[in-house]
Amino acid sequence: MLAKFIHFITRTENRISVSSSVLAIISGLLFGLIIMIITNPLESIPAFFTIIFSGFTDIGRVLEIATPIILTGLSVGFAFKTGLFNIGAAGQLMVGAIAAIYVGVEWTFLPSSIHWLIALLAAGVAGAFWGAIPGFLKAYRNVHEVVATIMMNYIGLYFVSYMVEYRLYDLENARSLTVKESAIIPYYGLDKLFGRGDVNFGFIISLISVLIIFIILSKTTFGYQLKAVGYNKDASKYAGINEKNGIVLAMVISGLLAGLAGATIFLTGVSGRHLETTEVLVSEGFDGIPVALIGLSHPFGILFSALFIGLLEQGGFYMQGFNFAPEIIDIITSSIIYFSALVILFKGFIVKLYKKNNMKDVKG
Amino acid sequence: MEVFYFILQQMMYFSIPLLVVALGGMFSERSGIVNIALEGIMLIGAFVGVVTIYLVQDRLSASLYASISHGQLVLIYGLITAGMTGALFSVFHAYASVNMKADQVISGTALNLFAPAAAIFLARSFAFTNYTQQVSFNRRQFLIKKIPILGDIPFIGDILFQKAFITTFIGLLILIIASILVYKTRFGLRLRSCGEHPQASDAAGINVHKIRYIGVIISGFLGGVGGLVLIVSTQTEFNATVSGYGFLALAVLIFGQWQPKKILQASLFFGLMKTIASSYSSIPFLQILNFPSQFYKMIPFIATLVVLAFTSVSVQGPKAAGEIYDVGKR
């Protein structure tokens, strides 16, 4: 596996896109630094280094933040590979979350050893269903998936708000009921291993998902067909691939991943996070977009960029102490994405650098 | 009857911003650039517009401008800065998608993520917002109770000229100008040709890059204006969100088949759906049904999906929209 990974990195073509991504990250960070210097010069430098380095002392927290966004990043990235832009991860996540909470609260007849697992699966199924609708509309009704997934976000949001308010309401705390003890995702000692933070088996689930998606995309005919649909819909149809089924299936898998993300956030105890009736989409759903874009939609890239964004967001927690709004993190990530859209600029620069180095080698 | 007028007046508050923004999107997509950044452009435009209103509303000497209604002048200042900001912001999208041949969806997404973060970040560094993200403004100064004479016209007077905002007329004016610009001028013809077949336009001596820049910048201007129109006519303070209206406007654009007249119809339809969602409690026959509020709030989005499911199959957008313009391609 590692050898494969190293081989991947060392192929020149991949090396160029990875290094242009790294350049985009550096440019985004510098842009953020400039904004910070302009708004508050005195505290800007220490605050900036806090953003970058504070996460290393809080690995547990970083992994806790990264767990759901690895999954939503995979969700968005997987759809990208099929040529679909799934902005609906947020809605799929919330619908998944409410399904998990419903099973976790109501299905007490389940044996306690598998209760959490069934709740997790319910989240995946609900998310998959929520993804299937825009997939179906795209494949058979030609509805643009960006518009359809956004509409599904809002429909899901209000559905979840209804479910919380009328079916699963914890009146005392004005939020969703806490799931039964047996439905909480187990820790298996991970929380102790990584110190502060709430790392549970969900993190392992997200790592397994990375591997599975990697295998699907690069080792199976199915994955190859999906990618072919993404590259050229008409050509793949000509080659005998059922491109309509491909689109629906890609959205189903994409929704499933986002649904699982919902379960990893909300299958927790009393002190964990709960759904509220405030009618705001859960932000981890949208975080999947930058994660996938920075990770170049490659499963390993997504893992890396989710950890990177986890690191930045953990740093963002300390920004109040420096009189900076934590939104500086979002400014940094959005500018990284903008810079990564300017691949041509960076690629040209890197290719020039390569040629220069190679020339040196020849001369030397 | 009063309920009927109430619904239609409310409908205008929602329809006009959608109309303006969707028309903006039309200019961009007709030139061949998909502008998914409309949401972010609306937001940043609304933010600067609201800040302008806040700063200007107490400084303009009321006596000096006694001839024109004070509130309307404040609003016009806000609309101008909102539009200018939107136009400026959209240049980033134009640069990425025209010069850098970037993926237009990625560039648009970057702007969409940047806008709310920037608005909150800036609002929190202002003293006059008490370092919070909300920017409040005096909405009542903008509402026109009744325009003399015109307001007395039966039916039309009730809908358009009573309890209206000046933005309603500006929106309709933009519609007329946009229709003329797209269909009756040389620029319009060039714009449309760039969105259909840029290589052919280039061969005919049209500067495709320039036309696309103009298309995107117009969409930025109208996006910014539409953002402020939305906030002024439906909110009492700005809270760093335009609640997905940019994306709704994209749906309106598709439903309206990239044509001004149909965009107007589509935005009226969505405005009506939005009215049901937001003021069902004041509409007697909806109130009796006693459904949970979430049900009504879902309606506009379900209606969008249903409508798109039935209209999208046959609809063809500008052929080259979203495609990177490659001079060597035929």
mmCIF file with all atom_site columns, N, CA and C in Angstrom, chain A residues 18-33 48 51-52 289-296 304-305 308-310 312-313 328-343 346, chain B residues 106-107 109-111 113-114:
data_model
loop_
_atom_site.group_PDB
_atom_site.id
_atom_site.type_symbol
_atom_site.label_atom_id
_atom_site.label_alt_id
_atom_site.label_comp_id
_atom_site.label_asym_id
_atom_site.label_entity_id
_atom_site.label_seq_id
_atom_site.pdbx_PDB_ins_code
_atom_site.Cartn_x
_atom_site.Cartn_y
_atom_site.Cartn_z
_atom_site.occupancy
_atom_site.B_iso_or_equiv
_atom_site.pdbx_formal_charge
_atom_site.auth_seq_id
_atom_site.auth_comp_id
_atom_site.auth_asym_id
_atom_site.auth_atom_id
_atom_site.pdbx_PDB_model_num
ATOM 1   N N  . VAL A 1 18  ? 0.062   17.669 -7.151  1.00 0.00 ? 18  VAL A N  1
ATOM 2   C CA . VAL A 1 18  ? 0.173   17.755 -5.694  1.00 0.00 ? 18  VAL A CA 1
ATOM 3   C C  . VAL A 1 18  ? 0.929   19.015 -5.304  1.00 0.00 ? 18  VAL A C  1
ATOM 4   N N  . SER A 1 19  ? 2.018   19.304 -6.013  1.00 0.00 ? 19  SER A N  1
ATOM 5   C CA . SER A 1 19  ? 2.778   20.494 -5.598  1.00 0.00 ? 19  SER A CA 1
ATOM 6   C C  . SER A 1 19  ? 2.024   21.780 -5.928  1.00 0.00 ? 19  SER A C  1
ATOM 7   N N  . SER A 1 20  ? 1.184   21.761 -6.975  1.00 0.00 ? 20  SER A N  1
ATOM 8   C CA . SER A 1 20  ? 0.417   22.985 -7.206  1.00 0.00 ? 20  SER A CA 1
ATOM 9   C C  . SER A 1 20  ? -0.640  23.143 -6.125  1.00 0.00 ? 20  SER A C  1
ATOM 10  N N  . SER A 1 21  ? -1.138  22.013 -5.586  1.00 0.00 ? 21  SER A N  1
ATOM 11  C CA . SER A 1 21  ? -2.066  22.091 -4.460  1.00 0.00 ? 21  SER A CA 1
ATOM 12  C C  . SER A 1 21  ? -1.361  22.668 -3.231  1.00 0.00 ? 21  SER A C  1
ATOM 13  N N  . VAL A 1 22  ? -0.131  22.196 -3.008  1.00 0.00 ? 22  VAL A N  1
ATOM 14  C CA . VAL A 1 22  ? 0.626   22.702 -1.860  1.00 0.00 ? 22  VAL A CA 1
ATOM 15  C C  . VAL A 1 22  ? 0.875   24.194 -2.011  1.00 0.00 ? 22  VAL A C  1
ATOM 16  N N  . LEU A 1 23  ? 1.192   24.613 -3.235  1.00 0.00 ? 23  LEU A N  1
ATOM 17  C CA . LEU A 1 23  ? 1.396   26.051 -3.479  1.00 0.00 ? 23  LEU A CA 1
ATOM 18  C C  . LEU A 1 23  ? 0.115   26.824 -3.207  1.00 0.00 ? 23  LEU A C  1
ATOM 19  N N  . ALA A 1 24  ? -1.034  26.237 -3.604  1.00 0.00 ? 24  ALA A N  1
ATOM 20  C CA . ALA A 1 24  ? -2.309  26.907 -3.348  1.00 0.00 ? 24  ALA A CA 1
ATOM 21  C C  . ALA A 1 24  ? -2.534  27.054 -1.848  1.00 0.00 ? 24  ALA A C  1
ATOM 22  N N  . ILE A 1 25  ? -2.170  26.008 -1.088  1.00 0.00 ? 25  ILE A N  1
ATOM 23  C CA . ILE A 1 25  ? -2.333  26.070 0.373   1.00 0.00 ? 25  ILE A CA 1
ATOM 24  C C  . ILE A 1 25  ? -1.459  27.174 0.946   1.00 0.00 ? 25  ILE A C  1
ATOM 25  N N  . ILE A 1 26  ? -0.211  27.226 0.485   1.00 0.00 ? 26  ILE A N  1
ATOM 26  C CA . ILE A 1 26  ? 0.708   28.248 0.998   1.00 0.00 ? 26  ILE A CA 1
ATOM 27  C C  . ILE A 1 26  ? 0.184   29.648 0.647   1.00 0.00 ? 26  ILE A C  1
ATOM 28  N N  . SER A 1 27  ? -0.274  29.817 -0.600  1.00 0.00 ? 27  SER A N  1
ATOM 29  C CA . SER A 1 27  ? -0.784  31.134 -0.999  1.00 0.00 ? 27  SER A CA 1
ATOM 30  C C  . SER A 1 27  ? -1.994  31.525 -0.155  1.00 0.00 ? 27  SER A C  1
ATOM 31  N N  . GLY A 1 28  ? -2.878  30.552 0.093   1.00 0.00 ? 28  GLY A N  1
ATOM 32  C CA . GLY A 1 28  ? -4.064  30.832 0.907   1.00 0.00 ? 28  GLY A CA 1
ATOM 33  C C  . GLY A 1 28  ? -3.687  31.250 2.312   1.00 0.00 ? 28  GLY A C  1
ATOM 34  N N  . LEU A 1 29  ? -2.716  30.548 2.882   1.00 0.00 ? 29  LEU A N  1
ATOM 35  C CA . LEU A 1 29  ? -2.262  30.898 4.231   1.00 0.00 ? 29  LEU A CA 1
ATOM 36  C C  . LEU A 1 29  ? -1.666  32.302 4.245   1.00 0.00 ? 29  LEU A C  1
ATOM 37  N N  . LEU A 1 30  ? -0.866  32.610 3.224   1.00 0.00 ? 30  LEU A N  1
ATOM 38  C CA . LEU A 1 30  ? -0.248  33.947 3.164   1.00 0.00 ? 30  LEU A CA 1
ATOM 39  C C  . LEU A 1 30  ? -1.305  35.022 3.025   1.00 0.00 ? 30  LEU A C  1
ATOM 40  N N  . PHE A 1 31  ? -2.330  34.732 2.190   1.00 0.00 ? 31  PHE A N  1
ATOM 41  C CA . PHE A 1 31  ? -3.416  35.693 2.025   1.00 0.00 ? 31  PHE A CA 1
ATOM 42  C C  . PHE A 1 31  ? -4.088  35.956 3.371   1.00 0.00 ? 31  PHE A C  1
ATOM 43  N N  . GLY A 1 32  ? -4.347  34.850 4.106   1.00 0.00 ? 32  GLY A N  1
ATOM 44  C CA . GLY A 1 32  ? -4.948  35.002 5.436   1.00 0.00 ? 32  GLY A CA 1
ATOM 45  C C  . GLY A 1 32  ? -4.078  35.848 6.343   1.00 0.00 ? 32  GLY A C  1
ATOM 46  N N  . LEU A 1 33  ? -2.768  35.596 6.286   1.00 0.00 ? 33  LEU A N  1
ATOM 47  C CA . LEU A 1 33  ? -1.835  36.351 7.116   1.00 0.00 ? 33  LEU A CA 1
ATOM 48  C C  . LEU A 1 33  ? -1.892  37.841 6.780   1.00 0.00 ? 33  LEU A C  1
ATOM 49  N N  . PHE A 1 48  ? -1.441  33.971 13.939  1.00 0.00 ? 48  PHE A N  1
ATOM 50  C CA . PHE A 1 48  ? -1.256  33.152 12.751  1.00 0.00 ? 48  PHE A CA 1
ATOM 51  C C  . PHE A 1 48  ? -0.533  31.843 13.098  1.00 0.00 ? 48  PHE A C  1
ATOM 52  N N  . ILE A 1 51  ? -2.811  29.446 14.791  1.00 0.00 ? 51  ILE A N  1
ATOM 53  C CA . ILE A 1 51  ? -3.680  28.712 13.869  1.00 0.00 ? 51  ILE A CA 1
ATOM 54  C C  . ILE A 1 51  ? -2.965  27.481 13.338  1.00 0.00 ? 51  ILE A C  1
ATOM 55  N N  . ILE A 1 52  ? -1.717  27.664 12.951  1.00 0.00 ? 52  ILE A N  1
ATOM 56  C CA . ILE A 1 52  ? -1.020  26.560 12.296  1.00 0.00 ? 52  ILE A CA 1
ATOM 57  C C  . ILE A 1 52  ? -0.537  25.501 13.282  1.00 0.00 ? 52  ILE A C  1
ATOM 58  N N  . ILE A 1 289 ? -16.873 20.246 0.939   1.00 0.00 ? 289 ILE A N  1
ATOM 59  C CA . ILE A 1 289 ? -16.519 20.827 -0.367  1.00 0.00 ? 289 ILE A CA 1
ATOM 60  C C  . ILE A 1 289 ? -15.049 21.280 -0.388  1.00 0.00 ? 289 ILE A C  1
ATOM 61  N N  . PRO A 1 290 ? -14.632 22.163 0.548   1.00 0.00 ? 290 PRO A N  1
ATOM 62  C CA . PRO A 1 290 ? -13.201 22.499 0.538   1.00 0.00 ? 290 PRO A CA 1
ATOM 63  C C  . PRO A 1 290 ? -12.305 21.291 0.747   1.00 0.00 ? 290 PRO A C  1
ATOM 64  N N  . VAL A 1 291 ? -12.724 20.369 1.615   1.00 0.00 ? 291 VAL A N  1
ATOM 65  C CA . VAL A 1 291 ? -11.891 19.185 1.857   1.00 0.00 ? 291 VAL A CA 1
ATOM 66  C C  . VAL A 1 291 ? -11.654 18.432 0.545   1.00 0.00 ? 291 VAL A C  1
ATOM 67  N N  . ALA A 1 292 ? -12.732 18.212 -0.206  1.00 0.00 ? 292 ALA A N  1
ATOM 68  C CA . ALA A 1 292 ? -12.595 17.461 -1.453  1.00 0.00 ? 292 ALA A CA 1
ATOM 69  C C  . ALA A 1 292 ? -11.777 18.239 -2.472  1.00 0.00 ? 292 ALA A C  1
ATOM 70  N N  . LEU A 1 293 ? -11.998 19.556 -2.559  1.00 0.00 ? 293 LEU A N  1
ATOM 71  C CA . LEU A 1 293 ? -11.292 20.346 -3.561  1.00 0.00 ? 293 LEU A CA 1
ATOM 72  C C  . LEU A 1 293 ? -9.807  20.416 -3.257  1.00 0.00 ? 293 LEU A C  1
ATOM 73  N N  . ILE A 1 294 ? -9.451  20.655 -1.982  1.00 0.00 ? 294 ILE A N  1
ATOM 74  C CA . ILE A 1 294 ? -8.036  20.740 -1.629  1.00 0.00 ? 294 ILE A CA 1
ATOM 75  C C  . ILE A 1 294 ? -7.390  19.369 -1.797  1.00 0.00 ? 294 ILE A C  1
ATOM 76  N N  . GLY A 1 295 ? -8.148  18.299 -1.501  1.00 0.00 ? 295 GLY A N  1
ATOM 77  C CA . GLY A 1 295 ? -7.612  16.947 -1.631  1.00 0.00 ? 295 GLY A CA 1
ATOM 78  C C  . GLY A 1 295 ? -7.655  16.403 -3.047  1.00 0.00 ? 295 GLY A C  1
ATOM 79  N N  . LEU A 1 296 ? -7.981  17.244 -4.009  1.00 0.00 ? 296 LEU A N  1
ATOM 80  C CA . LEU A 1 296 ? -8.029  16.861 -5.428  1.00 0.00 ? 296 LEU A CA 1
ATOM 81  C C  . LEU A 1 296 ? -8.930  15.651 -5.662  1.00 0.00 ? 296 LEU A C  1
ATOM 82  N N  . PHE A 1 304 ? -5.833  13.707 3.930   1.00 0.00 ? 304 PHE A N  1
ATOM 83  C CA . PHE A 1 304 ? -4.847  14.717 4.312   1.00 0.00 ? 304 PHE A CA 1
ATOM 84  C C  . PHE A 1 304 ? -5.511  16.083 4.518   1.00 0.00 ? 304 PHE A C  1
ATOM 85  N N  . SER A 1 305 ? -6.357  16.488 3.554   1.00 0.00 ? 305 SER A N  1
ATOM 86  C CA . SER A 1 305 ? -6.894  17.850 3.650   1.00 0.00 ? 305 SER A CA 1
ATOM 87  C C  . SER A 1 305 ? -7.898  17.966 4.787   1.00 0.00 ? 305 SER A C  1
ATOM 88  N N  . PHE A 1 308 ? -5.840  18.558 7.697   1.00 0.00 ? 308 PHE A N  1
ATOM 89  C CA . PHE A 1 308 ? -5.306  19.930 7.617   1.00 0.00 ? 308 PHE A CA 1
ATOM 90  C C  . PHE A 1 308 ? -6.356  20.945 8.054   1.00 0.00 ? 308 PHE A C  1
ATOM 91  N N  . ILE A 1 309 ? -7.588  20.770 7.528   1.00 0.00 ? 309 ILE A N  1
ATOM 92  C CA . ILE A 1 309 ? -8.645  21.720 7.904   1.00 0.00 ? 309 ILE A CA 1
ATOM 93  C C  . ILE A 1 309 ? -9.022  21.540 9.374   1.00 0.00 ? 309 ILE A C  1
ATOM 94  N N  . GLY A 1 310 ? -8.959  20.302 9.852   1.00 0.00 ? 310 GLY A N  1
ATOM 95  C CA . GLY A 1 310 ? -9.183  20.058 11.278  1.00 0.00 ? 310 GLY A CA 1
ATOM 96  C C  . GLY A 1 310 ? -8.174  20.844 12.120  1.00 0.00 ? 310 GLY A C  1
ATOM 97  N N  . LEU A 1 312 ? -6.550  23.599 11.196  1.00 0.00 ? 312 LEU A N  1
ATOM 98  C CA . LEU A 1 312 ? -6.852  25.039 11.116  1.00 0.00 ? 312 LEU A CA 1
ATOM 99  C C  . LEU A 1 312 ? -8.028  25.387 12.029  1.00 0.00 ? 312 LEU A C  1
ATOM 100 N N  . GLU A 1 313 ? -9.091  24.540 11.985  1.00 0.00 ? 313 GLU A N  1
ATOM 101 C CA . GLU A 1 313 ? -10.275 24.879 12.773  1.00 0.00 ? 313 GLU A CA 1
ATOM 102 C C  . GLU A 1 313 ? -9.994  24.808 14.262  1.00 0.00 ? 313 GLU A C  1
ATOM 103 N N  . ILE A 1 328 ? -11.726 33.917 10.217  1.00 0.00 ? 328 ILE A N  1
ATOM 104 C CA . ILE A 1 328 ? -10.487 34.034 9.453   1.00 0.00 ? 328 ILE A CA 1
ATOM 105 C C  . ILE A 1 328 ? -10.115 32.673 8.855   1.00 0.00 ? 328 ILE A C  1
ATOM 106 N N  . ILE A 1 329 ? -10.497 31.594 9.561   1.00 0.00 ? 329 ILE A N  1
ATOM 107 C CA . ILE A 1 329 ? -10.218 30.240 9.055   1.00 0.00 ? 329 ILE A CA 1
ATOM 108 C C  . ILE A 1 329 ? -10.945 30.019 7.728   1.00 0.00 ? 329 ILE A C  1
ATOM 109 N N  . ASP A 1 330 ? -12.233 30.429 7.685   1.00 0.00 ? 330 ASP A N  1
ATOM 110 C CA . ASP A 1 330 ? -13.008 30.251 6.450   1.00 0.00 ? 330 ASP A CA 1
ATOM 111 C C  . ASP A 1 330 ? -12.433 31.108 5.328   1.00 0.00 ? 330 ASP A C  1
ATOM 112 N N  . ILE A 1 331 ? -11.945 32.303 5.689   1.00 0.00 ? 331 ILE A N  1
ATOM 113 C CA . ILE A 1 331 ? -11.321 33.152 4.671   1.00 0.00 ? 331 ILE A CA 1
ATOM 114 C C  . ILE A 1 331 ? -10.106 32.436 4.092   1.00 0.00 ? 331 ILE A C  1
ATOM 115 N N  . ILE A 1 332 ? -9.320  31.815 4.973   1.00 0.00 ? 332 ILE A N  1
ATOM 116 C CA . ILE A 1 332 ? -8.127  31.101 4.501   1.00 0.00 ? 332 ILE A CA 1
ATOM 117 C C  . ILE A 1 332 ? -8.531  29.929 3.604   1.00 0.00 ? 332 ILE A C  1
ATOM 118 N N  . THR A 1 333 ? -9.487  29.096 4.063   1.00 0.00 ? 333 THR A N  1
ATOM 119 C CA . THR A 1 333 ? -9.818  27.916 3.249   1.00 0.00 ? 333 THR A CA 1
ATOM 120 C C  . THR A 1 333 ? -10.433 28.326 1.920   1.00 0.00 ? 333 THR A C  1
ATOM 121 N N  . SER A 1 334 ? -11.302 29.364 1.930   1.00 0.00 ? 334 SER A N  1
ATOM 122 C CA . SER A 1 334 ? -11.913 29.734 0.652   1.00 0.00 ? 334 SER A CA 1
ATOM 123 C C  . SER A 1 334 ? -10.867 30.290 -0.300  1.00 0.00 ? 334 SER A C  1
ATOM 124 N N  . SER A 1 335 ? -9.859  31.009 0.234   1.00 0.00 ? 335 SER A N  1
ATOM 125 C CA . SER A 1 335 ? -8.854  31.523 -0.699  1.00 0.00 ? 335 SER A CA 1
ATOM 126 C C  . SER A 1 335 ? -7.939  30.400 -1.179  1.00 0.00 ? 335 SER A C  1
ATOM 127 N N  . ILE A 1 336 ? -7.738  29.370 -0.344  1.00 0.00 ? 336 ILE A N  1
ATOM 128 C CA . ILE A 1 336 ? -6.972  28.208 -0.829  1.00 0.00 ? 336 ILE A CA 1
ATOM 129 C C  . ILE A 1 336 ? -7.698  27.601 -2.030  1.00 0.00 ? 336 ILE A C  1
ATOM 130 N N  . ILE A 1 337 ? -9.021  27.493 -1.923  1.00 0.00 ? 337 ILE A N  1
ATOM 131 C CA . ILE A 1 337 ? -9.782  26.904 -3.028  1.00 0.00 ? 337 ILE A CA 1
ATOM 132 C C  . ILE A 1 337 ? -9.684  27.780 -4.269  1.00 0.00 ? 337 ILE A C  1
ATOM 133 N N  . TYR A 1 338 ? -9.800  29.101 -4.042  1.00 0.00 ? 338 TYR A N  1
ATOM 134 C CA . TYR A 1 338 ? -9.692  30.000 -5.191  1.00 0.00 ? 338 TYR A CA 1
ATOM 135 C C  . TYR A 1 338 ? -8.328  29.827 -5.860  1.00 0.00 ? 338 TYR A C  1
ATOM 136 N N  . PHE A 1 339 ? -7.280  29.781 -5.032  1.00 0.00 ? 339 PHE A N  1
ATOM 137 C CA . PHE A 1 339 ? -5.949  29.617 -5.613  1.00 0.00 ? 339 PHE A CA 1
ATOM 138 C C  . PHE A 1 339 ? -5.808  28.263 -6.301  1.00 0.00 ? 339 PHE A C  1
ATOM 139 N N  . SER A 1 340 ? -6.474  27.247 -5.735  1.00 0.00 ? 340 SER A N  1
ATOM 140 C CA . SER A 1 340 ? -6.349  25.935 -6.378  1.00 0.00 ? 340 SER A CA 1
ATOM 141 C C  . SER A 1 340 ? -7.134  25.895 -7.689  1.00 0.00 ? 340 SER A C  1
ATOM 142 N N  . ALA A 1 341 ? -8.098  26.818 -7.844  1.00 0.00 ? 341 ALA A N  1
ATOM 143 C CA . ALA A 1 341 ? -8.791  26.900 -9.134  1.00 0.00 ? 341 ALA A CA 1
ATOM 144 C C  . ALA A 1 341 ? -7.858  27.481 -10.199 1.00 0.00 ? 341 ALA A C  1
ATOM 145 N N  . LEU A 1 342 ? -6.864  28.225 -9.721  1.00 0.00 ? 342 LEU A N  1
ATOM 146 C CA . LEU A 1 342 ? -5.925  28.838 -10.667 1.00 0.00 ? 342 LEU A CA 1
ATOM 147 C C  . LEU A 1 342 ? -4.772  27.884 -10.970 1.00 0.00 ? 342 LEU A C  1
ATOM 148 N N  . VAL A 1 343 ? -5.103  26.581 -11.135 1.00 0.00 ? 343 VAL A N  1
ATOM 149 C CA . VAL A 1 343 ? -4.048  25.577 -11.337 1.00 0.00 ? 343 VAL A CA 1
ATOM 150 C C  . VAL A 1 343 ? -3.075  25.970 -12.426 1.00 0.00 ? 343 VAL A C  1
ATOM 151 N N  . PHE A 1 346 ? -0.208  28.002 -11.301 1.00 0.00 ? 346 PHE A N  1
ATOM 152 C CA . PHE A 1 346 ? 0.787   27.284 -10.519 1.00 0.00 ? 346 PHE A CA 1
ATOM 153 C C  . PHE A 1 346 ? 1.474   26.204 -11.341 1.00 0.00 ? 346 PHE A C  1
ATOM 154 N N  . ILE B 2 106 ? -15.644 25.477 -9.333  1.00 0.00 ? 106 ILE B N  1
ATOM 155 C CA . ILE B 2 106 ? -14.730 25.581 -8.190  1.00 0.00 ? 106 ILE B CA 1
ATOM 156 C C  . ILE B 2 106 ? -14.497 27.040 -7.833  1.00 0.00 ? 106 ILE B C  1
ATOM 157 N N  . SER B 2 107 ? -14.263 27.860 -8.860  1.00 0.00 ? 107 SER B N  1
ATOM 158 C CA . SER B 2 107 ? -14.037 29.279 -8.595  1.00 0.00 ? 107 SER B CA 1
ATOM 159 C C  . SER B 2 107 ? -15.275 29.906 -7.941  1.00 0.00 ? 107 SER B C  1
ATOM 160 N N  . THR B 2 109 ? -17.528 28.374 -6.173  1.00 0.00 ? 109 THR B N  1
ATOM 161 C CA . THR B 2 109 ? -17.653 27.867 -4.807  1.00 0.00 ? 109 THR B CA 1
ATOM 162 C C  . THR B 2 109 ? -16.729 28.615 -3.863  1.00 0.00 ? 109 THR B C  1
ATOM 163 N N  . ALA B 2 110 ? -15.518 28.916 -4.353  1.00 0.00 ? 110 ALA B N  1
ATOM 164 C CA . ALA B 2 110 ? -14.576 29.654 -3.512  1.00 0.00 ? 110 ALA B CA 1
ATOM 165 C C  . ALA B 2 110 ? -15.181 30.997 -3.112  1.00 0.00 ? 110 ALA B C  1
ATOM 166 N N  . LEU B 2 111 ? -15.811 31.698 -4.073  1.00 0.00 ? 111 LEU B N  1
ATOM 167 C CA . LEU B 2 111 ? -16.424 32.991 -3.739  1.00 0.00 ? 111 LEU B CA 1
ATOM 168 C C  . LEU B 2 111 ? -17.583 32.804 -2.767  1.00 0.00 ? 111 LEU B C  1
ATOM 169 N N  . LEU B 2 113 ? -17.895 30.575 -0.483  1.00 0.00 ? 113 LEU B N  1
ATOM 170 C CA . LEU B 2 113 ? -17.391 30.313 0.864   1.00 0.00 ? 113 LEU B CA 1
ATOM 171 C C  . LEU B 2 113 ? -16.742 31.561 1.452   1.00 0.00 ? 113 LEU B C  1
ATOM 172 N N  . PHE B 2 114 ? -16.145 32.353 0.574   1.00 0.00 ? 114 PHE B N  1
ATOM 173 C CA . PHE B 2 114 ? -15.424 33.541 1.045   1.00 0.00 ? 114 PHE B CA 1
ATOM 174 C C  . PHE B 2 114 ? -16.391 34.609 1.565   1.00 0.00 ? 114 PHE B C  1
#
